[in-house]
Amino acid sequence: MRPEIQVFFDPVTWTISYVVFDKSGGHCAIIDPVLDYDPKSGRTKHHSADVLIKFIRSKELTVDWILETHAHADHLSSAHYLKQELGGKTAIGKLIPGMQQVFKNVFNLGAEFQPDGSQFDHLFDDGDRFKVGELVGKAIFVPGHTPADLAFQFDDAIFIGDTMFMPDVGTARADFPGGDARQLYRSIRKLLDYPPETRLFMCHDYPPGDRPVQWESTVAEERAHNIHVHDGISEDEFVAMRTARDTTLGMPVLILPSIQVNIRAGQMPPAEDNGTVYLKIPVNAL
């Protein structure tokens, strides 16, 4: 069954979130939802999540899954808030404990945080299939940007997270802890082996010039035109390009707050004895 797809763009973080649903059965999955966060004040808001909630309730949809393609470094996840409001199970790839351990060390998290993936309701293995009403989803391992990245396939549509962007933007960086440009190339070629007409849905768009924001491409378009990884680009050429380019990139604005929340499936750290929640800023650690 071909999925119905509703797109939500957050202009602050350039993030695209999705509601994927079966029109006849009334069930849906949410992919990569955003929690609004002001880094200057440390305040959170639920505007972006509430827009999703309004749509889901207007369609009278039942949320089966809240899916994360990876532990994002550029926005905070609203998965926990959405689960409280709408239900559904949170899920990410089964390799997330490795990322959790890395960042438990970076942030010196206490015994309350266990790097075992238990913060999520479900951990997907490569090739796992799952239901969203009458839709059948499939999890696809696509490591490289991080070691634990997933893509989610529903019929002819694949939600590819941060592996690739629109053809004129290229590919994701691979210099975060555990990232690997060679793995990223192989993951991208795995996606580009799907039929040419397969639709690819991005998690972000950073449009060059005055191009309007876009989020949907195809395998054929990426193979022909992706500026970093079109057909004819070898693995070694890609690795050399990606490695050199990554050295010129600054850290994402929200990497420090977002990772602490996202490895907890969108939950904040526990409040301290004064009732206040704190996010840590490690100095000279990244």
mmCIF file of N, CA and C in Angstrom, residues 149-266:
data_model
loop_
_atom_site.group_PDB
_atom_site.id
_atom_site.type_symbol
_atom_site.label_atom_id
_atom_site.label_comp_id
_atom_site.label_asym_id
_atom_site.label_seq_id
_atom_site.Cartn_x
_atom_site.Cartn_y
_atom_site.Cartn_z
ATOM 1 N N ASP A 149 22.621 5.162 12.271
ATOM 2 C CA ASP A 149 21.565 5.726 11.426
ATOM 3 C C ASP A 149 20.689 4.649 10.803
ATOM 4 N N LEU A 150 19.399 4.992 10.681
ATOM 5 C CA LEU A 150 18.399 4.156 10.013
ATOM 6 C C LEU A 150 17.693 4.962 8.942
ATOM 7 N N ALA A 151 17.214 4.269 7.928
ATOM 8 C CA ALA A 151 16.204 4.800 7.018
ATOM 9 C C ALA A 151 14.952 3.951 7.193
ATOM 10 N N PHE A 152 13.801 4.515 6.856
ATOM 11 C CA PHE A 152 12.533 3.803 6.980
ATOM 12 C C PHE A 152 11.837 3.783 5.628
ATOM 13 N N GLN A 153 11.503 2.582 5.164
ATOM 14 C CA GLN A 153 10.848 2.413 3.868
ATOM 15 C C GLN A 153 9.384 2.052 4.045
ATOM 16 N N PHE A 154 8.529 2.731 3.293
ATOM 17 C CA PHE A 154 7.116 2.386 3.168
ATOM 18 C C PHE A 154 6.810 2.349 1.674
ATOM 19 N N ASP A 155 6.651 1.150 1.134
ATOM 20 C CA ASP A 155 6.367 0.970 -0.289
ATOM 21 C C ASP A 155 7.465 1.656 -1.115
ATOM 22 N N ASP A 156 7.115 2.649 -1.953
ATOM 23 C CA ASP A 156 8.105 3.269 -2.830
ATOM 24 C C ASP A 156 8.765 4.492 -2.205
ATOM 25 N N ALA A 157 8.531 4.737 -0.929
ATOM 26 C CA ALA A 157 9.069 5.911 -0.247
ATOM 27 C C ALA A 157 10.054 5.485 0.833
ATOM 28 N N ILE A 158 11.231 6.129 0.844
ATOM 29 C CA ILE A 158 12.229 5.862 1.880
ATOM 30 C C ILE A 158 12.593 7.187 2.550
ATOM 31 N N PHE A 159 12.507 7.208 3.855
ATOM 32 C CA PHE A 159 12.864 8.380 4.647
ATOM 33 C C PHE A 159 14.294 8.173 5.117
ATOM 34 N N ILE A 160 15.212 8.965 4.552
ATOM 35 C CA ILE A 160 16.632 8.611 4.582
ATOM 36 C C ILE A 160 17.433 9.363 5.642
ATOM 37 N N GLY A 161 16.777 10.121 6.506
ATOM 38 C CA GLY A 161 17.499 10.807 7.559
ATOM 39 C C GLY A 161 18.552 11.740 6.997
ATOM 40 N N ASP A 162 19.783 11.631 7.513
ATOM 41 C CA ASP A 162 20.862 12.542 7.114
ATOM 42 C C ASP A 162 21.912 11.881 6.228
ATOM 43 N N THR A 163 21.564 10.801 5.538
ATOM 44 C CA THR A 163 22.550 10.190 4.647
ATOM 45 C C THR A 163 22.826 11.093 3.452
ATOM 46 N N MET A 164 21.751 11.521 2.791
ATOM 47 C CA MET A 164 21.844 12.387 1.617
ATOM 48 C C MET A 164 20.892 13.555 1.785
ATOM 49 N N PHE A 165 21.157 14.586 0.954
ATOM 50 C CA PHE A 165 20.263 15.727 0.852
ATOM 51 C C PHE A 165 19.794 15.838 -0.603
ATOM 52 N N MET A 166 19.139 16.937 -0.914
ATOM 53 C CA MET A 166 18.763 17.172 -2.302
ATOM 54 C C MET A 166 20.026 17.183 -3.164
ATOM 55 N N PRO A 167 19.907 16.846 -4.457
ATOM 56 C CA PRO A 167 21.110 16.683 -5.288
ATOM 57 C C PRO A 167 22.047 17.891 -5.285
ATOM 58 N N ASP A 168 21.512 19.105 -5.190
ATOM 59 C CA ASP A 168 22.379 20.281 -5.230
ATOM 60 C C ASP A 168 22.999 20.622 -3.875
ATOM 61 N N VAL A 169 22.705 19.823 -2.843
ATOM 62 C CA VAL A 169 23.297 20.027 -1.513
ATOM 63 C C VAL A 169 24.317 18.938 -1.201
ATOM 64 N N GLY A 170 24.050 17.694 -1.606
ATOM 65 C CA GLY A 170 25.050 16.654 -1.483
ATOM 66 C C GLY A 170 24.755 15.622 -0.417
ATOM 67 N N THR A 171 25.646 15.479 0.550
ATOM 68 C CA THR A 171 25.566 14.392 1.516
ATOM 69 C C THR A 171 25.864 14.922 2.919
ATOM 70 N N ALA A 172 25.570 14.081 3.904
ATOM 71 C CA ALA A 172 25.776 14.447 5.301
ATOM 72 C C ALA A 172 27.255 14.401 5.669
ATOM 73 N N ARG A 173 27.598 15.137 6.716
ATOM 74 C CA ARG A 173 28.953 15.062 7.259
ATOM 75 C C ARG A 173 29.152 13.722 7.955
ATOM 76 N N ALA A 174 30.420 13.359 8.148
ATOM 77 C CA ALA A 174 30.724 12.057 8.748
ATOM 78 C C ALA A 174 31.794 12.173 9.832
ATOM 79 N N ASP A 175 31.888 13.368 10.439
ATOM 80 C CA ASP A 175 32.962 13.600 11.405
ATOM 81 C C ASP A 175 32.483 13.662 12.852
ATOM 82 N N PHE A 176 31.227 13.325 13.116
ATOM 83 C CA PHE A 176 30.779 13.220 14.490
ATOM 84 C C PHE A 176 31.372 11.962 15.119
ATOM 85 N N PRO A 177 31.362 11.858 16.457
ATOM 86 C CA PRO A 177 31.909 10.645 17.087
ATOM 87 C C PRO A 177 31.296 9.374 16.501
ATOM 88 N N GLY A 178 32.157 8.487 16.011
ATOM 89 C CA GLY A 178 31.692 7.248 15.403
ATOM 90 C C GLY A 178 31.331 7.355 13.938
ATOM 91 N N GLY A 179 31.325 8.571 13.389
ATOM 92 C CA GLY A 179 31.013 8.731 11.975
ATOM 93 C C GLY A 179 32.125 8.159 11.101
ATOM 94 N N ASP A 180 31.776 7.829 9.863
ATOM 95 C CA ASP A 180 32.751 7.186 8.980
ATOM 96 C C ASP A 180 32.354 7.445 7.535
ATOM 97 N N ALA A 181 33.176 8.183 6.814
ATOM 98 C CA ALA A 181 32.849 8.557 5.441
ATOM 99 C C ALA A 181 32.749 7.339 4.531
ATOM 100 N N ARG A 182 33.581 6.332 4.784
ATOM 101 C CA ARG A 182 33.537 5.131 3.940
ATOM 102 C C ARG A 182 32.222 4.380 4.161
ATOM 103 N N GLN A 183 31.817 4.264 5.420
ATOM 104 C CA GLN A 183 30.519 3.655 5.704
ATOM 105 C C GLN A 183 29.392 4.458 5.075
ATOM 106 N N LEU A 184 29.497 5.780 5.150
ATOM 107 C CA LEU A 184 28.452 6.632 4.581
ATOM 108 C C LEU A 184 28.316 6.390 3.085
ATOM 109 N N TYR A 185 29.423 6.313 2.374
ATOM 110 C CA TYR A 185 29.366 6.042 0.935
ATOM 111 C C TYR A 185 28.644 4.729 0.660
ATOM 112 N N ARG A 186 28.988 3.696 1.412
ATOM 113 C CA ARG A 186 28.375 2.385 1.176
ATOM 114 C C ARG A 186 26.888 2.400 1.510
ATOM 115 N N SER A 187 26.516 3.141 2.543
ATOM 116 C CA SER A 187 25.088 3.266 2.872
ATOM 117 C C SER A 187 24.335 3.986 1.772
ATOM 118 N N ILE A 188 24.946 5.039 1.237
ATOM 119 C CA ILE A 188 24.300 5.781 0.151
ATOM 120 C C ILE A 188 24.143 4.904 -1.077
ATOM 121 N N ARG A 189 25.182 4.158 -1.425
ATOM 122 C CA ARG A 189 25.059 3.283 -2.597
ATOM 123 C C ARG A 189 24.023 2.193 -2.364
ATOM 124 N N LYS A 190 23.870 1.761 -1.134
ATOM 125 C CA LYS A 190 22.812 0.800 -0.790
ATOM 126 C C LYS A 190 21.442 1.390 -1.112
ATOM 127 N N LEU A 191 21.245 2.666 -0.747
ATOM 128 C CA LEU A 191 19.979 3.330 -1.065
ATOM 129 C C LEU A 191 19.822 3.540 -2.567
ATOM 130 N N LEU A 192 20.925 3.859 -3.237
ATOM 131 C CA LEU A 192 20.846 4.147 -4.670
ATOM 132 C C LEU A 192 20.739 2.893 -5.523
ATOM 133 N N ASP A 193 20.796 1.714 -4.893
ATOM 134 C CA ASP A 193 20.535 0.467 -5.610
ATOM 135 C C ASP A 193 19.039 0.164 -5.704
ATOM 136 N N TYR A 194 18.209 0.950 -5.018
ATOM 137 C CA TYR A 194 16.762 0.762 -5.147
ATOM 138 C C TYR A 194 16.314 1.200 -6.541
ATOM 139 N N PRO A 195 15.112 0.789 -6.977
ATOM 140 C CA PRO A 195 14.649 1.167 -8.317
ATOM 141 C C PRO A 195 14.698 2.673 -8.539
ATOM 142 N N PRO A 196 14.957 3.105 -9.776
ATOM 143 C CA PRO A 196 15.159 4.531 -10.068
ATOM 144 C C PRO A 196 14.006 5.423 -9.619
ATOM 145 N N GLU A 197 12.786 4.895 -9.666
ATOM 146 C CA GLU A 197 11.620 5.716 -9.329
ATOM 147 C C GLU A 197 11.355 5.817 -7.830
ATOM 148 N N THR A 198 12.148 5.119 -7.012
ATOM 149 C CA THR A 198 11.956 5.158 -5.558
ATOM 150 C C THR A 198 12.077 6.589 -5.063
ATOM 151 N N ARG A 199 11.106 6.999 -4.248
ATOM 152 C CA ARG A 199 11.109 8.357 -3.703
ATOM 153 C C ARG A 199 11.958 8.408 -2.432
ATOM 154 N N LEU A 200 12.802 9.433 -2.326
ATOM 155 C CA LEU A 200 13.665 9.626 -1.175
ATOM 156 C C LEU A 200 13.270 10.915 -0.463
ATOM 157 N N PHE A 201 13.017 10.817 0.829
ATOM 158 C CA PHE A 201 12.567 11.966 1.618
ATOM 159 C C PHE A 201 13.657 12.355 2.607
ATOM 160 N N MET A 202 14.043 13.630 2.550
ATOM 161 C CA MET A 202 15.159 14.141 3.331
ATOM 162 C C MET A 202 14.708 14.555 4.740
ATOM 163 N N CYS A 203 15.683 14.559 5.664
ATOM 164 C CA CYS A 203 15.429 15.091 7.003
ATOM 165 C C CYS A 203 15.746 16.578 7.082
ATOM 166 N N HIS A 204 16.575 17.069 6.162
ATOM 167 C CA HIS A 204 16.944 18.490 6.150
ATOM 168 C C HIS A 204 17.073 18.968 4.711
ATOM 169 N N ASP A 205 16.947 20.287 4.545
ATOM 170 C CA ASP A 205 17.338 20.910 3.290
ATOM 171 C C ASP A 205 18.028 22.225 3.624
ATOM 172 N N TYR A 206 19.149 22.465 2.961
ATOM 173 C CA TYR A 206 19.898 23.706 3.114
ATOM 174 C C TYR A 206 20.062 24.303 1.714
ATOM 175 N N PRO A 207 19.000 24.903 1.180
ATOM 176 C CA PRO A 207 18.994 25.264 -0.245
ATOM 177 C C PRO A 207 20.029 26.317 -0.596
ATOM 178 N N PRO A 208 20.778 26.064 -1.658
ATOM 179 C CA PRO A 208 21.720 27.085 -2.127
ATOM 180 C C PRO A 208 20.977 28.216 -2.840
ATOM 181 N N GLY A 209 21.544 29.416 -2.744
ATOM 182 C CA GLY A 209 20.941 30.553 -3.431
ATOM 183 C C GLY A 209 19.539 30.824 -2.950
ATOM 184 N N ASP A 210 18.657 31.101 -3.889
ATOM 185 C CA ASP A 210 17.269 31.426 -3.540
ATOM 186 C C ASP A 210 16.315 30.280 -3.868
ATOM 187 N N ARG A 211 16.835 29.068 -4.012
ATOM 188 C CA ARG A 211 15.956 27.928 -4.258
ATOM 189 C C ARG A 211 15.032 27.714 -3.069
ATOM 190 N N PRO A 212 13.751 27.467 -3.312
ATOM 191 C CA PRO A 212 12.842 27.162 -2.197
ATOM 192 C C PRO A 212 13.199 25.821 -1.562
ATOM 193 N N VAL A 213 12.787 25.652 -0.324
ATOM 194 C CA VAL A 213 13.056 24.419 0.408
ATOM 195 C C VAL A 213 12.385 23.239 -0.291
ATOM 196 N N GLN A 214 13.113 22.140 -0.414
ATOM 197 C CA GLN A 214 12.592 20.902 -1.003
ATOM 198 C C GLN A 214 12.966 19.737 -0.100
ATOM 199 N N TRP A 215 12.240 18.647 -0.258
ATOM 200 C CA TRP A 215 12.502 17.497 0.618
ATOM 201 C C TRP A 215 12.329 16.157 -0.074
ATOM 202 N N GLU A 216 11.927 16.148 -1.310
ATOM 203 C CA GLU A 216 11.683 14.885 -2.007
ATOM 204 C C GLU A 216 12.511 14.808 -3.279
ATOM 205 N N SER A 217 13.228 13.700 -3.422
ATOM 206 C CA SER A 217 13.992 13.421 -4.619
ATOM 207 C C SER A 217 13.685 11.985 -5.037
ATOM 208 N N THR A 218 14.422 11.458 -5.991
ATOM 209 C CA THR A 218 14.302 10.054 -6.381
ATOM 210 C C THR A 218 15.698 9.455 -6.495
ATOM 211 N N VAL A 219 15.743 8.147 -6.505
ATOM 212 C CA VAL A 219 17.016 7.464 -6.722
ATOM 213 C C VAL A 219 17.636 7.912 -8.035
ATOM 214 N N ALA A 220 16.831 7.992 -9.076
ATOM 215 C CA ALA A 220 17.365 8.393 -10.389
ATOM 216 C C ALA A 220 17.964 9.791 -10.342
ATOM 217 N N GLU A 221 17.277 10.724 -9.679
ATOM 218 C CA GLU A 221 17.772 12.098 -9.606
ATOM 219 C C GLU A 221 19.075 12.172 -8.812
ATOM 220 N N GLU A 222 19.162 11.416 -7.726
ATOM 221 C CA GLU A 222 20.375 11.445 -6.913
ATOM 222 C C GLU A 222 21.539 10.797 -7.660
ATOM 223 N N ARG A 223 21.275 9.700 -8.343
ATOM 224 C CA ARG A 223 22.352 9.034 -9.075
ATOM 225 C C ARG A 223 22.879 9.906 -10.203
ATOM 226 N N ALA A 224 22.000 10.698 -10.793
ATOM 227 C CA ALA A 224 22.418 11.527 -11.926
ATOM 228 C C ALA A 224 23.042 12.848 -11.491
ATOM 229 N N HIS A 225 22.570 13.424 -10.385
ATOM 230 C CA HIS A 225 22.901 14.826 -10.119
ATOM 231 C C HIS A 225 23.466 15.134 -8.740
ATOM 232 N N ASN A 226 23.489 14.188 -7.794
ATOM 233 C CA ASN A 226 23.995 14.553 -6.470
ATOM 234 C C ASN A 226 25.446 15.017 -6.581
ATOM 235 N N ILE A 227 25.720 16.205 -6.083
ATOM 236 C CA ILE A 227 27.021 16.833 -6.302
ATOM 237 C C ILE A 227 28.169 16.102 -5.597
ATOM 238 N N HIS A 228 27.861 15.267 -4.627
ATOM 239 C CA HIS A 228 28.909 14.554 -3.895
ATOM 240 C C HIS A 228 29.028 13.080 -4.274
ATOM 241 N N VAL A 229 27.932 12.481 -4.758
ATOM 242 C CA VAL A 229 27.928 11.026 -4.845
ATOM 243 C C VAL A 229 27.151 10.510 -6.057
ATOM 244 N N HIS A 230 27.144 11.299 -7.142
ATOM 245 C CA HIS A 230 26.469 10.824 -8.350
ATOM 246 C C HIS A 230 27.226 9.639 -8.932
ATOM 247 N N ASP A 231 26.561 8.928 -9.826
ATOM 248 C CA ASP A 231 27.197 7.779 -10.475
ATOM 249 C C ASP A 231 28.540 8.198 -11.081
ATOM 250 N N GLY A 232 29.539 7.368 -10.864
ATOM 251 C CA GLY A 232 30.875 7.667 -11.370
ATOM 252 C C GLY A 232 31.833 8.125 -10.300
ATOM 253 N N ILE A 233 31.298 8.546 -9.143
ATOM 254 C CA ILE A 233 32.149 8.923 -8.020
ATOM 255 C C ILE A 233 32.554 7.654 -7.272
ATOM 256 N N SER A 234 33.847 7.398 -7.176
ATOM 257 C CA SER A 234 34.307 6.191 -6.498
ATOM 258 C C SER A 234 34.278 6.384 -4.982
ATOM 259 N N GLU A 235 34.397 5.271 -4.278
ATOM 260 C CA GLU A 235 34.419 5.331 -2.814
ATOM 261 C C GLU A 235 35.591 6.173 -2.322
ATOM 262 N N ASP A 236 36.769 5.954 -2.887
ATOM 263 C CA ASP A 236 37.940 6.710 -2.443
ATOM 264 C C ASP A 236 37.786 8.195 -2.742
ATOM 265 N N GLU A 237 37.235 8.528 -3.895
ATOM 266 C CA GLU A 237 37.016 9.937 -4.226
ATOM 267 C C GLU A 237 36.046 10.578 -3.245
ATOM 268 N N PHE A 238 34.993 9.849 -2.917
ATOM 269 C CA PHE A 238 34.016 10.387 -1.969
ATOM 270 C C PHE A 238 34.649 10.582 -0.599
ATOM 271 N N VAL A 239 35.375 9.599 -0.122
ATOM 272 C CA VAL A 239 35.987 9.689 1.205
ATOM 273 C C VAL A 239 36.940 10.876 1.271
ATOM 274 N N ALA A 240 37.737 11.075 0.236
ATOM 275 C CA ALA A 240 38.661 12.207 0.215
ATOM 276 C C ALA A 240 37.901 13.525 0.254
ATOM 277 N N MET A 241 36.842 13.641 -0.562
ATOM 278 C CA MET A 241 36.047 14.866 -0.585
ATOM 279 C C MET A 241 35.390 15.111 0.755
ATOM 280 N N ARG A 242 34.724 14.055 1.304
ATOM 281 C CA ARG A 242 33.947 14.207 2.531
ATOM 282 C C ARG A 242 34.860 14.562 3.707
ATOM 283 N N THR A 243 36.009 13.903 3.778
ATOM 284 C CA THR A 243 36.947 14.161 4.868
ATOM 285 C C THR A 243 37.471 15.589 4.818
ATOM 286 N N ALA A 244 37.844 16.036 3.622
ATOM 287 C CA ALA A 244 38.352 17.406 3.486
ATOM 288 C C ALA A 244 37.260 18.422 3.799
ATOM 289 N N ARG A 245 36.063 18.182 3.306
ATOM 290 C CA ARG A 245 34.968 19.129 3.525
ATOM 291 C C ARG A 245 34.598 19.212 4.999
ATOM 292 N N ASP A 246 34.593 18.077 5.678
ATOM 293 C CA ASP A 246 34.184 18.075 7.082
ATOM 294 C C ASP A 246 35.115 18.909 7.956
ATOM 295 N N THR A 247 36.378 19.010 7.568
ATOM 296 C CA THR A 247 37.316 19.808 8.364
ATOM 297 C C THR A 247 36.988 21.296 8.311
ATOM 298 N N THR A 248 36.172 21.708 7.338
ATOM 299 C CA THR A 248 35.829 23.126 7.207
ATOM 300 C C THR A 248 34.517 23.480 7.907
ATOM 301 N N LEU A 249 33.809 22.483 8.436
ATOM 302 C CA LEU A 249 32.484 22.715 8.990
ATOM 303 C C LEU A 249 32.548 22.964 10.495
ATOM 304 N N GLY A 250 31.804 23.950 10.961
ATOM 305 C CA GLY A 250 31.672 24.166 12.389
ATOM 306 C C GLY A 250 30.681 23.194 12.990
ATOM 307 N N MET A 251 30.703 23.086 14.316
ATOM 308 C CA MET A 251 29.742 22.238 15.007
ATOM 309 C C MET A 251 28.338 22.828 14.873
ATOM 310 N N PRO A 252 27.302 21.978 14.744
ATOM 311 C CA PRO A 252 25.930 22.490 14.718
ATOM 312 C C PRO A 252 25.616 23.280 15.991
ATOM 313 N N VAL A 253 24.817 24.318 15.846
ATOM 314 C CA VAL A 253 24.505 25.207 16.970
ATOM 315 C C VAL A 253 23.925 24.440 18.152
ATOM 316 N N LEU A 254 23.093 23.424 17.859
ATOM 317 C CA LEU A 254 22.355 22.750 18.922
ATOM 318 C C LEU A 254 22.926 21.387 19.296
ATOM 319 N N ILE A 255 24.153 21.086 18.890
ATOM 320 C CA ILE A 255 24.654 19.730 19.130
ATOM 321 C C ILE A 255 24.711 19.386 20.618
ATOM 322 N N LEU A 256 25.148 20.312 21.461
ATOM 323 C CA LEU A 256 25.312 19.979 22.878
ATOM 324 C C LEU A 256 23.979 19.762 23.593
ATOM 325 N N PRO A 257 23.009 20.657 23.446
ATOM 326 C CA PRO A 257 21.724 20.344 24.083
ATOM 327 C C PRO A 257 20.982 19.197 23.421
ATOM 328 N N SER A 258 21.037 19.108 22.095
ATOM 329 C CA SER A 258 20.193 18.131 21.401
ATOM 330 C C SER A 258 20.612 16.697 21.699
ATOM 331 N N ILE A 259 21.897 16.427 21.702
ATOM 332 C CA ILE A 259 22.344 15.055 21.921
ATOM 333 C C ILE A 259 21.910 14.549 23.295
ATOM 334 N N GLN A 260 21.995 15.412 24.312
ATOM 335 C CA GLN A 260 21.626 14.990 25.667
ATOM 336 C C GLN A 260 20.161 14.580 25.759
ATOM 337 N N VAL A 261 19.320 15.237 24.964
ATOM 338 C CA VAL A 261 17.890 14.932 24.949
ATOM 339 C C VAL A 261 17.598 13.765 24.020
ATOM 340 N N ASN A 262 18.236 13.738 22.869
ATOM 341 C CA ASN A 262 17.886 12.762 21.845
ATOM 342 C C ASN A 262 18.337 11.350 22.170
ATOM 343 N N ILE A 263 19.424 11.202 22.935
ATOM 344 C CA ILE A 263 19.801 9.845 23.352
ATOM 345 C C ILE A 263 18.870 9.323 24.442
ATOM 346 N N ARG A 264 17.994 10.208 24.947
ATOM 347 C CA ARG A 264 16.983 9.820 25.930
ATOM 348 C C ARG A 264 15.594 9.714 25.300
ATOM 349 N N ALA A 265 15.519 9.574 23.985
ATOM 350 C CA ALA A 265 14.231 9.469 23.273
ATOM 351 C C ALA A 265 13.368 10.699 23.488
ATOM 352 N N GLY A 266 14.011 11.870 23.531
ATOM 353 C CA GLY A 266 13.272 13.119 23.649
ATOM 354 C C GLY A 266 12.970 13.552 25.070
#
